Coordinates of C-alpha atoms and ligand atoms in Angstrom, one line a residue:
X14 CA -14.7 -2.1 17.7
X15 CA -16.8 -4.1 16.5
X16 CA -16.3 -6.9 15.1
X17 CA -13.9 -9.2 16.2
X18 CA -12.2 -11.3 13.0
X19 CA -8.3 -11.1 12.5
X20 CA -8.4 -7.3 11.9
X21 CA -10.8 -6.2 15.1
X22 CA -9.2 -8.3 17.1
X23 CA -5.1 -7.4 16.4
X24 CA -6.1 -4.6 16.2
X25 CA -7.9 -4.7 19.6
X26 CA -4.3 -5.7 20.7
X27 CA -2.2 -2.9 19.2
X28 CA -4.7 -0.4 21.2
X29 CA -4.5 -1.5 24.3
X30 CA -0.9 -1.9 23.6
X31 CA -0.6 2.3 22.9
X32 CA -2.4 2.7 26.2
X33 CA -5.8 3.1 24.5
X34 CA -9.4 1.4 26.8
X35 CA -10.6 -1.1 24.0
X36 CA -14.1 -2.4 24.2
X37 CA -14.2 -4.9 21.8
X38 CA -18.4 -6.3 21.3
X39 CA -18.4 -9.4 18.3
X40 CA -22.2 -11.5 18.5
X41 CA -19.5 -14.3 18.5
X42 CA -16.1 -16.0 20.0
X43 CA -13.1 -13.9 18.6
X44 CA -12.8 -15.5 14.8
X45 CA -15.7 -17.7 15.3
X46 CA -18.1 -16.4 13.3
X47 CA -16.6 -14.5 10.1
X48 CA -14.5 -15.4 7.2
X49 CA -11.4 -15.6 10.2
X50 CA -12.1 -18.6 11.3
X51 CA -11.7 -20.9 7.9
X52 CA -8.8 -19.5 5.9
X53 CA -6.3 -21.4 4.4
X54 CA -3.6 -19.5 7.4
X55 CA -2.0 -18.4 4.5
X56 CA 0.5 -15.1 5.4
X57 CA 0.9 -14.5 1.6
X58 CA 3.4 -11.6 1.2
X59 CA 4.1 -13.0 -2.1
X60 CA -0.2 -11.7 -3.5
X61 CA 1.3 -7.6 -3.9
X62 CA -0.9 -7.1 -6.9
X63 CA -4.8 -6.5 -6.6
X64 CA -6.6 -9.2 -8.5
X65 CA -8.7 -7.0 -11.0
X66 CA -6.6 -6.8 -14.4
X67 CA -7.2 -5.9 -17.5
X68 CA -5.7 -10.4 -18.5
X69 CA -8.2 -11.6 -16.1
X70 CA -10.9 -9.2 -17.7
X71 CA -9.9 -11.1 -21.1
X72 CA -9.9 -14.6 -20.0
X73 CA -12.0 -14.9 -16.8
X74 CA -14.1 -16.5 -18.2
X75 CA -12.2 -19.7 -18.0
X76 CA -12.1 -19.1 -14.4
X77 CA -15.7 -20.2 -14.6
X78 CA -17.3 -22.6 -13.1
X79 CA -19.0 -24.1 -16.2
X80 CA -16.4 -24.1 -16.9
X81 CA -15.5 -26.0 -14.1
X82 CA -13.6 -23.1 -12.7
X83 CA -13.0 -21.7 -8.9
X84 CA -15.5 -19.0 -10.3
X85 CA -18.7 -18.6 -9.2
X86 CA -21.3 -16.3 -10.2
X87 CA -24.7 -17.0 -9.2
X88 CA -26.9 -15.7 -12.1
X89 CA -29.8 -15.0 -8.9
X90 CA -27.2 -12.5 -7.8
X91 CA -27.5 -11.2 -11.5
X92 CA -28.2 -7.6 -10.9
X93 CA -27.5 -7.1 -7.3
X94 CA -24.4 -7.4 -8.1
X95 CA -23.9 -4.9 -12.0
X96 CA -22.5 -1.9 -9.7
X97 CA -19.6 -4.0 -8.0
X98 CA -19.3 -5.6 -11.1
X99 CA -19.3 -2.8 -12.6
X100 CA -16.7 -0.7 -10.4
X101 CA -14.7 -4.7 -10.8
X102 CA -14.5 -3.8 -14.4
X103 CA -13.1 0.2 -14.0
X104 CA -11.0 -1.2 -11.5
X105 CA -9.1 -3.5 -14.0
X106 CA -8.1 -0.8 -15.7
X107 CA -6.3 0.7 -12.7
X108 CA -3.9 -2.5 -11.5
X109 CA -1.0 -0.7 -12.1
X110 CA -2.2 2.0 -10.3
X111 CA -3.2 0.0 -7.2
X112 CA -0.8 -2.5 -6.4
X113 CA 2.5 0.4 -4.6
X114 CA -0.7 0.5 -2.2
X115 CA -1.4 -2.8 -1.4
X116 CA 2.6 -3.7 -1.3
X117 CA 2.8 -1.8 0.7
X118 CA 0.9 -3.4 3.2
X119 CA 1.6 -6.9 1.4
X120 CA 5.4 -7.0 1.5
X121 CA 6.0 -6.3 4.9
X122 CA 3.0 -8.8 6.6
X123 CA 4.6 -11.6 7.6
X124 CA 7.2 -10.0 10.0
X125 CA 4.7 -7.8 11.4
X126 CA 3.2 -10.6 13.0
X127 CA 5.9 -12.1 13.6
X128 CA 6.9 -9.8 16.2
X129 CA 3.2 -9.4 17.1
X130 CA 2.3 -12.5 17.9
X131 CA 5.7 -12.5 19.6
X132 CA 4.8 -9.2 22.2
X133 CA 1.9 -11.9 22.8
X134 CA 3.3 -14.9 23.3
X135 CA 2.5 -17.0 20.4
X136 CA 5.2 -17.5 18.3
X137 CA 4.8 -20.7 18.0
X138 CA 1.3 -19.8 15.7
X139 CA 3.1 -18.8 12.5
X140 CA 5.2 -21.3 10.8
X141 CA 7.9 -19.0 8.2
X142 CA 9.5 -21.9 5.6
X143 CA 7.5 -20.3 2.8
X144 CA 4.8 -22.1 0.9
X145 CA 4.8 -24.0 -3.1
X146 CA 2.8 -22.9 -6.0
X147 CA 2.8 -26.6 -7.3
X148 CA 1.5 -27.3 -11.2
X149 CA 0.9 -30.6 -13.1
X150 CA 0.3 -32.2 -16.3
X151 CA 3.0 -31.6 -19.4
X152 CA 2.1 -27.3 -19.4
X153 CA 3.1 -27.3 -15.7
X154 CA 6.6 -26.8 -16.3
X155 CA 6.2 -23.9 -19.2
X156 CA 3.6 -23.0 -16.4
X157 CA 5.6 -22.2 -13.5
X158 CA 8.7 -21.1 -15.8
X159 CA 5.7 -17.9 -16.4
X160 CA 4.8 -17.9 -12.9
X161 CA 8.7 -17.1 -11.6
X162 CA 8.8 -14.9 -14.4
X163 CA 6.6 -12.7 -13.2
X164 CA 7.5 -13.2 -10.0
X165 CA 10.7 -11.9 -11.0
X166 CA 8.9 -9.1 -12.6
X167 CA 7.4 -7.0 -9.0
X168 CA 10.4 -8.1 -7.0
X169 CA 8.8 -10.9 -5.3
X170 CA 11.0 -14.3 -4.6
X171 CA 10.9 -18.2 -5.8
X172 CA 12.9 -21.1 -6.2
X173 CA 12.2 -24.1 -8.2
X174 CA 10.7 -26.8 -5.7
X175 CA 12.9 -28.7 -4.6
X176 CA 13.3 -32.2 -6.2
X177 CA 11.8 -34.3 -3.5
X178 CA 8.3 -32.7 -3.8
X179 CA 8.6 -33.0 -7.3
X180 CA 8.7 -36.0 -6.9
X181 CA 6.1 -36.6 -3.9
X182 CA 3.6 -34.5 -6.1
X183 CA 4.4 -36.9 -8.9
X184 CA 4.0 -39.9 -6.4
X185 CA 0.4 -38.9 -6.1
X186 CA -0.9 -38.0 -9.8
X187 CA 1.6 -40.4 -11.6
X188 CA 2.6 -37.9 -14.8
X189 CA 5.0 -34.3 -15.0
X190 CA 4.2 -31.8 -11.9
X191 CA 6.8 -28.3 -11.8
X192 CA 6.9 -26.6 -8.5
X193 CA 8.0 -22.7 -7.1
X194 CA 8.6 -22.5 -3.2
X195 CA 8.1 -18.7 -2.2
X196 CA 10.3 -18.1 0.1
X197 CA 9.4 -15.2 1.9
X198 CA 6.0 -15.8 3.1
X199 CA 4.2 -18.7 5.2
X200 CA 1.5 -19.7 7.1
X201 CA -0.7 -20.2 10.1
X202 CA -1.5 -23.7 12.5
X203 CA -4.7 -22.3 13.2
X204 CA -7.1 -18.7 11.6
X205 CA -9.2 -18.6 15.4
X206 CA -6.2 -19.3 17.9
X207 CA -4.6 -16.3 15.9
X208 CA -7.0 -13.9 16.7
X209 CA -7.7 -15.3 20.1
X210 CA -4.0 -14.9 21.2
X211 CA -4.4 -10.8 20.4
X212 CA -7.6 -11.6 22.1
X213 CA -6.7 -12.8 25.2
X214 CA -3.4 -10.6 25.4
X215 CA -5.2 -7.3 24.9
X216 CA -7.5 -8.6 27.4
X217 CA -5.0 -9.5 29.4
X218 CA -3.8 -5.8 29.9
X219 CA -7.2 -4.0 30.8
X220 CA -9.1 -4.7 27.5
X221 CA -12.4 -5.5 27.3
X222 CA -14.4 -8.1 25.3
X223 CA -18.5 -8.1 25.4
X224 CA -20.5 -10.9 23.1
X225 CA -23.7 -8.8 21.4
X226 CA -25.4 -8.4 18.8
X227 CA -25.0 -4.7 17.2
X228 CA -27.2 -2.8 15.8
X229 CA -26.6 1.3 14.6
X230 CA -23.6 3.5 15.2
X231 CA -24.4 6.6 15.2
X232 CA -22.0 10.3 14.7
X233 CA -22.9 12.2 17.9
X234 CA -20.8 15.5 17.4
X235 CA -17.8 14.5 18.7
X236 CA -18.3 11.5 19.6
X237 CA -20.1 8.3 18.9
X238 CA -23.0 6.0 20.5
X239 CA -22.9 2.0 19.5
X240 CA -26.7 0.5 19.4
X241 CA -26.4 -3.1 20.7
X242 CA -29.1 -5.2 21.6
X243 CA -28.3 -5.0 25.4
X244 CA -27.1 -1.1 25.8
X245 CA -26.5 1.6 23.7
X246 CA -23.4 3.6 24.5
X247 CA -21.3 6.3 24.1
X248 CA -17.4 5.9 23.6
X249 CA -14.8 8.9 22.4
X250 CA -14.3 7.1 19.3
X251 CA -15.9 4.0 17.9
X252 CA -13.8 1.5 14.6
X253 CA -15.9 -1.0 12.3
X254 CA -14.2 -3.8 11.7
X255 CA -17.2 -6.1 11.2
X256 CA -15.8 -7.5 7.5
X257 CA -18.8 -8.3 4.7
X258 CA -21.3 -6.7 7.3
X259 CA -19.5 -3.6 7.7
X260 CA -21.4 -1.2 4.8
X261 CA -24.2 0.3 7.1
X262 CA -22.5 0.8 9.8
X263 CA -20.3 3.0 7.3
X264 CA -23.4 4.5 5.7
X265 CA -24.6 6.9 8.1
X266 CA -20.7 8.4 8.9
X267 CA -20.8 9.5 4.3
X268 CA -18.9 5.8 3.5
X269 CA -19.8 4.3 1.2
X270 CA -18.3 0.3 1.0
X271 CA -20.1 -0.9 -2.0
X272 CA -18.5 -4.9 -0.1
X273 CA -19.2 -8.0 -2.1
X274 CA -20.0 -11.9 0.5
X275 CA -16.7 -13.6 -1.7
X276 CA -17.6 -16.7 -0.3
X277 CA -14.7 -19.5 0.4
X278 CA -15.0 -22.9 1.2
X279 CA -12.8 -25.3 3.0
X280 CA -12.4 -29.5 3.8
X281 CA -10.2 -30.6 7.0
X282 CA -8.2 -33.3 6.9
X283 CA -7.5 -35.0 9.7
X284 CA -4.7 -36.2 11.2
X285 CA -4.1 -37.0 7.0
X286 CA 0.0 -36.0 6.9
X287 CA 0.9 -33.8 4.3
X288 CA 2.8 -33.6 1.2
X289 CA 5.8 -31.4 3.1
X290 CA 6.0 -28.2 6.1
X291 CA 4.3 -26.2 3.9
X292 CA 0.7 -24.9 1.8
X293 CA 0.3 -26.4 -1.2
X294 CA -1.0 -24.0 -3.7
X295 CA -2.1 -27.0 -6.7
X296 CA -2.8 -23.6 -9.2
X297 CA -4.5 -25.5 -11.8
X298 CA -7.5 -27.1 -9.0
X299 CA -7.5 -24.0 -7.6
X300 CA -6.7 -26.0 -4.2
X301 CA -4.3 -24.6 -1.2
X302 CA -3.9 -27.1 1.2
X303 CA -2.0 -26.2 4.5
X304 CA -1.5 -28.3 6.8
X305 CA -1.9 -26.6 10.8
X306 CA -1.8 -28.3 14.3
X307 CA -3.5 -31.6 14.0
X308 CA -4.9 -31.8 10.4
X309 CA -4.4 -30.8 6.6
X310 CA -7.3 -28.3 5.7
X311 CA -8.2 -27.1 2.2
X312 CA -9.4 -24.6 0.9
X313 CA -11.1 -23.3 -2.6
X314 CA -13.6 -21.4 -4.8
X315 CA -15.3 -17.9 -5.0
X316 CA -18.9 -17.4 -4.8
X317 CA -20.2 -14.7 -5.4
X318 CA -23.6 -15.9 -3.3
X319 CA -25.2 -14.3 -1.0
X320 CA -23.2 -13.6 2.9
X321 CA -25.5 -16.7 4.8
X322 CA -26.4 -18.2 2.0
X323 CA -26.7 -22.4 2.6
X324 CA -23.1 -24.2 2.0
X325 CA -23.1 -25.7 -2.0
X326 CA -22.9 -29.5 -1.0
X327 CA -22.5 -29.8 -4.3
X328 CA -19.2 -28.4 -4.0
X329 CA -18.1 -29.6 -1.4
X330 CA -18.3 -33.5 -3.3
X331 CA -16.5 -31.8 -6.3
X332 CA -13.8 -30.5 -3.4
X333 CA -13.5 -33.6 -1.8
X334 CA -13.2 -35.9 -5.0
X335 CA -10.6 -33.3 -6.3
X336 CA -8.9 -33.9 -3.0
X337 CA -8.4 -37.7 -3.1
X338 CA -7.4 -37.5 -6.9
X339 CA -4.4 -36.0 -6.0
X340 CA -4.2 -37.8 -3.4
X341 CA -6.0 -37.3 0.0
X342 CA -8.0 -39.2 2.4
X343 CA -8.6 -38.9 5.9
X344 CA -10.6 -41.5 7.9
X345 CA -13.1 -39.5 9.9
X346 CA -15.4 -36.8 7.4
X347 CA -15.5 -33.5 8.0
X348 CA -18.7 -31.5 6.3
X349 CA -17.0 -28.7 5.7
X350 CA -17.2 -24.6 5.7
X351 CA -18.1 -21.3 4.1
X352 CA -16.8 -17.8 4.9
X353 CA -17.4 -14.7 3.4
X354 CA -14.8 -12.7 1.7
X355 CA -15.4 -9.4 2.5
X356 CA -14.3 -7.9 -0.7
X357 CA -14.4 -4.3 -2.3
X358 CA -14.0 -4.1 -6.4
X359 CA -10.7 -2.9 -6.7
X360 CA -9.7 -5.0 -4.0
X361 CA -7.2 -2.8 -1.5
X362 CA -8.9 -2.2 1.4
X363 CA -10.8 0.4 3.1
X364 CA -8.4 1.3 6.1
X365 CA -9.4 5.2 7.5
X366 CA -11.1 8.1 9.5
X367 CA -14.6 8.3 8.3
X368 CA -15.0 12.4 7.4
X369 CA -17.1 15.2 10.3
X370 CA -15.9 15.8 13.2
X371 CA -17.3 12.5 14.6
X372 CA -14.3 9.9 15.4
X373 CA -15.4 6.6 13.4
X374 CA -12.0 4.4 12.4
X375 CA -12.4 1.9 9.3
X376 CA -10.8 -1.9 8.6
X377 CA -13.0 -3.1 6.0
X378 CA -12.8 -5.2 2.9
X379 CA -9.7 -6.9 3.1
X380 CA -10.9 -10.2 0.7
X381 CA -8.1 -12.8 0.0
X382 CA -5.4 -11.4 2.7
X383 CA -7.2 -10.5 5.9
X384 CA -4.7 -12.9 8.2
X385 CA -2.0 -11.5 5.7
X386 CA -2.6 -8.1 6.4
X387 CA -4.2 -7.9 10.1
X388 CA -1.2 -7.2 12.0
X389 CA -0.8 -4.0 9.1
X390 CA -3.9 -3.3 9.7
X391 CA -2.8 -2.7 13.1
X392 CA -0.2 -0.6 13.0
X393 CA -2.2 1.9 10.6
X394 CA -5.2 1.9 12.9
X395 CA -3.2 2.4 16.1
X396 CA -1.0 5.8 14.3
X397 CA -4.5 6.4 13.0
X398 CA -5.9 7.2 16.6
X399 CA -3.1 8.5 18.3
X400 CA -3.0 11.3 15.5
X401 CA 0.4 10.3 14.1
X402 CA 1.6 10.1 10.7
X403 CA 1.3 5.9 9.8
X404 CA 3.3 3.5 8.8
X405 CA 2.0 4.5 4.9
X406 CA 0.0 6.5 3.0
X407 CA -3.7 4.9 3.4
X408 CA -5.3 7.8 0.7
X409 CA -5.6 5.0 -1.8
X410 CA -7.5 2.7 1.1
X411 CA -9.4 5.6 2.1
X412 CA -13.7 4.2 1.6
X413 CA -14.3 8.3 -0.4
X414 CA -12.7 6.5 -3.5
X415 CA -16.1 5.2 -3.5
X416 CA -18.1 8.3 -3.8
X417 CA -21.1 8.4 -0.7
X418 CA -23.4 8.1 -2.5
X419 CA -25.6 5.1 -0.7
X420 CA -25.3 2.2 -2.7
X421 CA -27.5 -1.2 -1.3
X422 CA -25.7 -3.8 0.5
X423 CA -25.4 -6.7 -1.9
X424 CA -24.3 -9.3 1.0
Ligands
FAD503 C1 -12.0 -20.3 1.9 C2 -10.9 -18.6 2.6 C3 -9.9 -19.2 3.4 C4 -9.4 -17.8 2.9 N1 -7.5 -17.6 3.3 C5 -6.8 -17.0 3.2 C6 -5.5 -16.5 3.4 O1 -5.1 -18.6 3.5 N2 -4.9 -16.0 4.0 C7 -5.6 -14.3 3.4 O2 -4.3 -13.3 4.8 N3 -6.5 -14.4 4.0 C8 -7.4 -15.8 4.3 N4 -8.7 -15.3 3.2 C9 -10.0 -13.8 3.7 C10 -9.6 -14.0 5.5 O3 -9.9 -14.5 5.6 C11 -10.6 -12.6 5.4 O4 -10.3 -11.2 4.6 C12 -11.0 -12.6 7.1 O5 -10.8 -13.4 8.0 C13 -11.6 -11.2 6.6 O6 -11.5 -10.6 8.3 P1 -12.6 -9.4 9.4 O7 -11.4 -9.4 10.9 O8 -12.0 -8.9 8.3 O9 -13.4 -10.2 8.9 P2 -14.6 -11.5 9.7 O10 -14.0 -13.1 10.4 O11 -15.4 -11.8 9.0 O12 -15.1 -10.8 11.4 C14 -16.4 -10.2 11.1 C15 -16.7 -10.3 12.2 O13 -17.4 -8.8 13.0 C16 -18.4 -9.8 13.3 N5 -20.3 -8.6 13.1 C17 -20.4 -8.0 11.6 N6 -21.8 -8.0 12.2 C18 -21.5 -7.9 13.3 C19 -22.6 -7.0 14.7 N7 -23.1 -6.8 13.7 N8 -22.9 -6.8 15.7 C20 -21.8 -8.5 15.9 N9 -20.8 -8.9 15.7 C21 -20.6 -8.7 14.0 C22 -18.5 -11.4 12.9 O14 -19.2 -12.0 14.3 C23 -16.8 -11.2 12.5 O15 -16.6 -11.9 13.9 C24 -9.2 -16.5 3.1 C25 -10.2 -16.3 3.1 C26 -11.8 -17.1 2.6 C27 -13.3 -17.2 3.1

């Protein structure tokens, strides 16, 4: 298995539990180097619809950073991003078609993660108190009502936020405040610990974890050869779950994975008091504040910058100021973190088996939902590897939907 982010770690545990001998490879400790380290910890059971939609096409300009929004499309990346953006526009016409395959993975996600964490003895990492979406300012009640109606259409449960929460919001930022409670979502107390728990349980049950750089994966008849910086291994099957860096590994197997790095940032507030014991999404500000073990973590931004480019200090500064305005302070100063969401242009993950004889499986492109979807994805991949019918229809998730022409890598 290539990649010990949350997706690879959950799959490693699941395959080991089913009796497969597993070797998990990553250049770093589990969930240390990729997006899985720094996410918001939100188990987003309400996010059933893929992002590209006709409505977003008409209104996305408002989300751009030049209009003080969270989306940054750097001009110098325009040419590199053009093919991805063209596919995004195409996918916007098909949100209705693309919702059921995503929803099938998302709806059971909190229950599936809870079951998996209980099995590895770390149920304590998951908190199931839902989350809140809140709006501030005179239009807050109307916006909350509109979002509640949209949720109802998707059969996502919401309730008005309790009066104590609204009062607490108003105490921090005077004015009108409205909120919704999503009872069926959840959050984790430390995203990296979730991945580490899966890997520890897998290793205890006989799997191996090796820290190395994977250079190449090649078909070898009905087997697969994995070349790392230290060795070449020929194995009975390989699973690629290397996040935003997965595409080059899949090319040799005829698959095109037009992944882009959709970067997000976080700041942590050590010892700061949460407003409530569940994540709070400040919808107007596009900031989610999650109570984690010993600190709050605030995440935001969708920055289409190159994976590995240095963080933009101005964005962190802007996030720091926004948090202060929202009433969050901490005595210690956190330097901030940036990470790359691995995102395909239709915002569906890619999960399946490569065409041809070589047993190459993949689980990539989990965009904003990798923590949410890791446990359900692991169940699907385990079924594919075991040659059983998976728990849901994986055909819409097959990467062959992007054709087999090899696009230049976008990260
Ligand atoms: C700011 C932010 C907030 C988010 N909030 C949430 C949230 O609240 N809820 C949610 O569900 N999701 C959230 N996400 C999305 C989620 O974090 C990602 O979808 C998820 O982490 C992707 O997991 P992954 O295992 O596919 O990739 P990664 O975590 O990126 O892991 C890939 C791994 O592959 C390894 N790797 C890659 N190439 C090689 C190589 N050649 N050799 C060896 N190792 C290699 C890397 O070292 C890395 O460990 C958020 C993301 C961000 C950035």
